[in-house]
Short mmCIF file of C-alpha atoms in Angstrom, two decimals:
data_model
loop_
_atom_site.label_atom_id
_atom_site.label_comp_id
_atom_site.label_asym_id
_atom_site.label_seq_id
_atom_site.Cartn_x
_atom_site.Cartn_y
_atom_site.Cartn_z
CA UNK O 282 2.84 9.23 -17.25
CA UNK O 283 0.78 8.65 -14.46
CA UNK O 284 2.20 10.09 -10.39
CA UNK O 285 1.03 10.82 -7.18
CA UNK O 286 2.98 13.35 -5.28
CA UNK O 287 2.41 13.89 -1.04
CA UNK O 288 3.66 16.80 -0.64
CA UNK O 289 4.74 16.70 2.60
CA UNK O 290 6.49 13.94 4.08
CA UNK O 291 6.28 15.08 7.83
CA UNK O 292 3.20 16.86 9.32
CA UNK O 293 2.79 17.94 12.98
CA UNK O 294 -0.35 19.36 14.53
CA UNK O 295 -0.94 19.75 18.47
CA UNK O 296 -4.31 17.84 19.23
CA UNK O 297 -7.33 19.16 18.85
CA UNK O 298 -6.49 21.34 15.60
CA UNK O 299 -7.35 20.88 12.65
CA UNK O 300 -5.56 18.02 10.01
CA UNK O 301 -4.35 18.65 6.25
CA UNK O 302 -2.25 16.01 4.43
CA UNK O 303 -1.65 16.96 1.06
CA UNK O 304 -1.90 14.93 -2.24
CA UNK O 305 -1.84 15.94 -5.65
CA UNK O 306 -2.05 13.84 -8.85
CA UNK O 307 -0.92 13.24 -12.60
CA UNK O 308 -2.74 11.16 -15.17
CA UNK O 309 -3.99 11.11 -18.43
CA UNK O 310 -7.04 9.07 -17.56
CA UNK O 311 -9.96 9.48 -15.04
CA UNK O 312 -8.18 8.52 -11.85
CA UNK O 313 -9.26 6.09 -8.40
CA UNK O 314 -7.79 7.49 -5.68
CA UNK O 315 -7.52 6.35 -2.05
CA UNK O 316 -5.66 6.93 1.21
CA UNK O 317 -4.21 4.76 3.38
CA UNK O 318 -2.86 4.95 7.21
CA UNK O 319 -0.38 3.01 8.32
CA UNK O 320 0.31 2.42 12.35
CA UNK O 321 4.27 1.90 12.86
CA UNK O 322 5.24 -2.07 11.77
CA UNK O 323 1.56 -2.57 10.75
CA UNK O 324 -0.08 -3.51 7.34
CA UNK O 325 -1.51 -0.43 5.72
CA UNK O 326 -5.45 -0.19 6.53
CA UNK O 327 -8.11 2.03 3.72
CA UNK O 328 -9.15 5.22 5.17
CA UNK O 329 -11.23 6.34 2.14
CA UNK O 330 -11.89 6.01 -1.57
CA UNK O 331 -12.83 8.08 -4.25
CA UNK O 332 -14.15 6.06 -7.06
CA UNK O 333 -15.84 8.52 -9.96
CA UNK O 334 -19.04 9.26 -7.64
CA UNK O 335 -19.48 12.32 -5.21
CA UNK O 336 -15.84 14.13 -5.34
CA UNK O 337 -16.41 14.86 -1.24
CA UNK O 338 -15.62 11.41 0.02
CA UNK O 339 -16.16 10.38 3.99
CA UNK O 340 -14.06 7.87 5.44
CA UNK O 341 -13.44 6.10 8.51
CA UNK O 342 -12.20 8.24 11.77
CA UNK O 343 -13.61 11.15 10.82
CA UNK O 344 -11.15 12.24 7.95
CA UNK O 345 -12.59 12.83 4.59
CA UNK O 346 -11.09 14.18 1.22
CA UNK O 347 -12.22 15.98 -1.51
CA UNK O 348 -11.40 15.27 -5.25
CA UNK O 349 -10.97 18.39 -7.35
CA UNK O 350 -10.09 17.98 -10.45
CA UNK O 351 -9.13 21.24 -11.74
CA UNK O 352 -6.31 21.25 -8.89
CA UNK O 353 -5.83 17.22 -9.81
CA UNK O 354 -5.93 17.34 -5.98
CA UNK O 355 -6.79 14.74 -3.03
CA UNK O 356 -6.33 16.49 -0.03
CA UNK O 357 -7.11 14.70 3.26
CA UNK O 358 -8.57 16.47 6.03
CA UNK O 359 -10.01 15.88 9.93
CA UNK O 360 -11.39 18.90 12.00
CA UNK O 361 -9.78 17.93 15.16
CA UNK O 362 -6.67 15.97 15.58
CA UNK O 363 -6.30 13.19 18.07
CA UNK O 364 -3.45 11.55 19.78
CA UNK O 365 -4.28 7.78 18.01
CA UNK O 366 -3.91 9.55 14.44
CA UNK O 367 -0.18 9.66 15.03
CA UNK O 368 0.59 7.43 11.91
CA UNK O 369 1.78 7.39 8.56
CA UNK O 370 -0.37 8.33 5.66
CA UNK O 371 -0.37 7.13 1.87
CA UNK O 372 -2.23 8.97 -0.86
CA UNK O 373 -3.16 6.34 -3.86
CA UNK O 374 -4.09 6.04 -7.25
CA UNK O 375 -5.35 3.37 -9.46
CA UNK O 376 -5.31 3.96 -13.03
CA UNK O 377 -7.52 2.06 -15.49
CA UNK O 378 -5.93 2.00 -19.11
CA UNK O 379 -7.71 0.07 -21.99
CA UNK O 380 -9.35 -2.12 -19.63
CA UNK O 381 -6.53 -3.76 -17.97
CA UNK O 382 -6.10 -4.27 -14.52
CA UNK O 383 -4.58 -0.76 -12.88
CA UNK O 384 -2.03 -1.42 -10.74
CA UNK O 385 -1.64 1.10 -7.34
CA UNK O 386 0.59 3.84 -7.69
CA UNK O 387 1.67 5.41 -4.07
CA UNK O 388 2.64 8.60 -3.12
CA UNK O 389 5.86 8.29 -0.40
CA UNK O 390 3.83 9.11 2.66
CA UNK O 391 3.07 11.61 5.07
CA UNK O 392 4.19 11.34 8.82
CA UNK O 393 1.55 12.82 10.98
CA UNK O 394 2.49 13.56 14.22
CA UNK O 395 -0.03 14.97 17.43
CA UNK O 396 1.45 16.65 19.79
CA UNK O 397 -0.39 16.86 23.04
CA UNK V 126 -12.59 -13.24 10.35
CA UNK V 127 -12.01 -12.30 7.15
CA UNK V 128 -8.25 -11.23 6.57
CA UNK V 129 -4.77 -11.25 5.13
CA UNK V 130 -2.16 -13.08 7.32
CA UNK V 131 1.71 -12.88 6.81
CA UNK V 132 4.08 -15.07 8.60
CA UNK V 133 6.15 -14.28 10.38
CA UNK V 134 5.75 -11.30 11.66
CA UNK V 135 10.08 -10.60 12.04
CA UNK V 136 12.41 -12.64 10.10
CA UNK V 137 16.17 -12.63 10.29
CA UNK V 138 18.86 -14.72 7.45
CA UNK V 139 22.11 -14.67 7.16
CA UNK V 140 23.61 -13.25 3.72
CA UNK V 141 23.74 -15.70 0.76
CA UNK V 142 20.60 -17.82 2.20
CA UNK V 143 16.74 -17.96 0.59
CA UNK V 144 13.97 -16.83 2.54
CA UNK V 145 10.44 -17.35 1.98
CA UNK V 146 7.45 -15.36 3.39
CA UNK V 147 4.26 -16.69 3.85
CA UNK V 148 0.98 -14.82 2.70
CA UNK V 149 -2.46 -16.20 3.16
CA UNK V 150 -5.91 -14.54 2.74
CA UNK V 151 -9.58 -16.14 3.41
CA UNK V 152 -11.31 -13.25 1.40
CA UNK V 153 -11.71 -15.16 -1.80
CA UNK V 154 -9.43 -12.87 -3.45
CA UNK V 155 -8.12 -13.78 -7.27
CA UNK V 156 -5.45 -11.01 -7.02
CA UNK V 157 -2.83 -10.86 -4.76
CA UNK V 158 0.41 -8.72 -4.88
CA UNK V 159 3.72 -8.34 -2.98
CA UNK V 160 5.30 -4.75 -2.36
CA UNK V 161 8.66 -3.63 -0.67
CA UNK V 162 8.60 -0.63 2.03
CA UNK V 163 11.46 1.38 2.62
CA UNK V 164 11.32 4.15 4.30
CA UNK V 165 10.63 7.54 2.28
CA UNK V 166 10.37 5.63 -0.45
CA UNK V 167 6.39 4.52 -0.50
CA UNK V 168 5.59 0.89 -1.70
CA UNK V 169 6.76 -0.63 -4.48
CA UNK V 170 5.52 -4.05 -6.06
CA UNK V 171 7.19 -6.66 -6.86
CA UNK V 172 5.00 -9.63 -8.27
CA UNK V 173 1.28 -9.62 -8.55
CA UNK V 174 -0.73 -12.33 -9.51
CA UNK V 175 -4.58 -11.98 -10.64
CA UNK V 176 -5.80 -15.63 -11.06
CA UNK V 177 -3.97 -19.26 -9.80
CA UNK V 178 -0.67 -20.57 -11.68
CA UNK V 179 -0.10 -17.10 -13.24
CA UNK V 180 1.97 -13.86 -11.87
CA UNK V 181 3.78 -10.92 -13.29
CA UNK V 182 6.60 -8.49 -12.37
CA UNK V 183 6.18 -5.92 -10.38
CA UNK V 184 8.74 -3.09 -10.74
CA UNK V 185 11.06 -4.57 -8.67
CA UNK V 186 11.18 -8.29 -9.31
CA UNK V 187 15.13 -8.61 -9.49
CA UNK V 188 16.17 -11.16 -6.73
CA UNK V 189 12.58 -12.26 -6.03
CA UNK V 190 10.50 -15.04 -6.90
CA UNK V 191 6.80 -16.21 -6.09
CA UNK V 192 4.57 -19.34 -6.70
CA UNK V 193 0.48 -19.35 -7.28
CA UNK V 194 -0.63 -22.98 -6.64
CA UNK V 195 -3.91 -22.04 -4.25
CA UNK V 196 -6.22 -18.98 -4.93
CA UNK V 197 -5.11 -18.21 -0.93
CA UNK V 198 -1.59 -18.49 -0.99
CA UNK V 199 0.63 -16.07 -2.52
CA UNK V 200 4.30 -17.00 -0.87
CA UNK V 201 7.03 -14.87 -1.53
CA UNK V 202 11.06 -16.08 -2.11
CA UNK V 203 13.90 -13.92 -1.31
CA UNK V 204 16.90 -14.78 -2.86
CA UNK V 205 20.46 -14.65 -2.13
CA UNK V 206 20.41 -12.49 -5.77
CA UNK V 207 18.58 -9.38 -3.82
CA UNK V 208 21.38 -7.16 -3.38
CA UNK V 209 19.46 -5.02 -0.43
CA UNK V 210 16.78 -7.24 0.85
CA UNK V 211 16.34 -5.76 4.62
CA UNK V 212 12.93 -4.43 4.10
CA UNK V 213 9.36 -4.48 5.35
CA UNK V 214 7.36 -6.86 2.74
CA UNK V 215 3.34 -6.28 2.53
CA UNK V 216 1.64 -8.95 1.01
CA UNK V 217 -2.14 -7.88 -0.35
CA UNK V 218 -4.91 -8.91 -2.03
CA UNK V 219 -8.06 -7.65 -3.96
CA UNK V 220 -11.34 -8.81 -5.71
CA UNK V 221 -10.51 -9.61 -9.68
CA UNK V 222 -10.75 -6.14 -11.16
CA UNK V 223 -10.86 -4.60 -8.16
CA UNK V 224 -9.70 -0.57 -7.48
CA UNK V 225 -8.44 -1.18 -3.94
CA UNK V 226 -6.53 -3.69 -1.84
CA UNK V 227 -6.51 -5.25 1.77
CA UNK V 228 -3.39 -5.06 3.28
CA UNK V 229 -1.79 -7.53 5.42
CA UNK V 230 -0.05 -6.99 8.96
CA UNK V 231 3.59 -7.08 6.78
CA UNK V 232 6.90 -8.93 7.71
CA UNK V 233 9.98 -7.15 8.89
CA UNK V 234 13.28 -8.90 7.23
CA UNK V 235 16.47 -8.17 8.20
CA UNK V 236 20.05 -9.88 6.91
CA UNK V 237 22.03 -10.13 9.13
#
């Protein structure tokens, strides 16, 4: 069966220092995986996506995430926190079986606080 | 601008009434899905819907129904059948075949 565990479901850094949200993976088949932030009572915007190319993936903000799949790991990371990244964060995976369309599995969020 | 919109933005019913959500996108989207936020809990879907006049359950369909007429509509029913149905509803959409999703901005329902 296919999963997506955050392992963390509260994170709090003080600004400036450094940013790990955790995500780790299950899944008999070569995954997609993404994460998404969400600002309180917003929609839930793409950060970054891994998609079967280069395993270090940059996205938007400044976080990226590498893809190791020994680990079946997705950890996302920023060198130095800021006050706006306050948010939650959702580690996803899309699963392609037999060529039917893979629905989004999503992990139960990480709430990242920044304290000043 | 390119982009998913919900309507409206907070909703309130009383117990025992319908409610219906609105969610349009202009992206020229075939798939569009519904999911359910609670909090801890992730998202979970509820209907999807890859091309026009067709849709399947989601995980949690119980209490919920939804309606495909227009490749940019993809409105949303709660019944009075949903036992819990105070939730934040995202409403999203992706290319046919597509990996990842656009999100919209989400409704906030609360029964009252």
């Amino acid at each position: 069966a296919q999963s997506v565990t955050q392992l963390d479901s509260h994170v709090s850094v003080s600004e400036g220092t450094p940013v790990l949200l955790r995500c780790n993976y299950s899944s008999s088949y070569s995954p997609s995986l993404f994460w998404y932030v969400q600002h309180p009572n917003k929609g839930l915007q793409l950060l970054l996506k891994y998609t079967s190319a280069a395993t270090l993936v940059k996205g938007i903000n400044g976080f990226e995430a590498e893809f190791k799949k020994s680990e079946t790991s997705f950890h996302l990371t920023k060198p130095s926190a800021h006050m706006s990244d306050a948010a939650e964060y959702f580690c996803v995976v899309s699963f392609r079986e037999g060529g039917s369309q893979g629905n989004l599995i999503f992990g139960k969020g990480t709430k990242l606080s920044v304290k000043p | 601008d390119g982009g998913i919109t919900q309507s409206p933005k907070y909703l309130f019913r009383k117990e025992g009434q319908n409610v219906t959500l609105s969610c349009e996108q202009n992206l020229n989207h075939d798939a569009m899905y519904w999911y359910r936020q609670d909090p801890g809990q992730g998202l979970r879907l509820i209907y999807y819907s890859q091309i026009v006049n067709d849709f399947q359950k989601g995980d949690i369909a119980e209490g919920y129904s939804v309606s495909r007429e227009k490749k940019e509509s993809f409105p949303l029913t709660v019944t009075s059948a949903q036992k819990n149905p105070t939730a934040f509803y995202l409403c999203a959409s992706s290319t046919k075949g597509g990996l990842w999703q656009f999100f919209g901005p989400g409704t906030r329902l609360t029964v009252l």
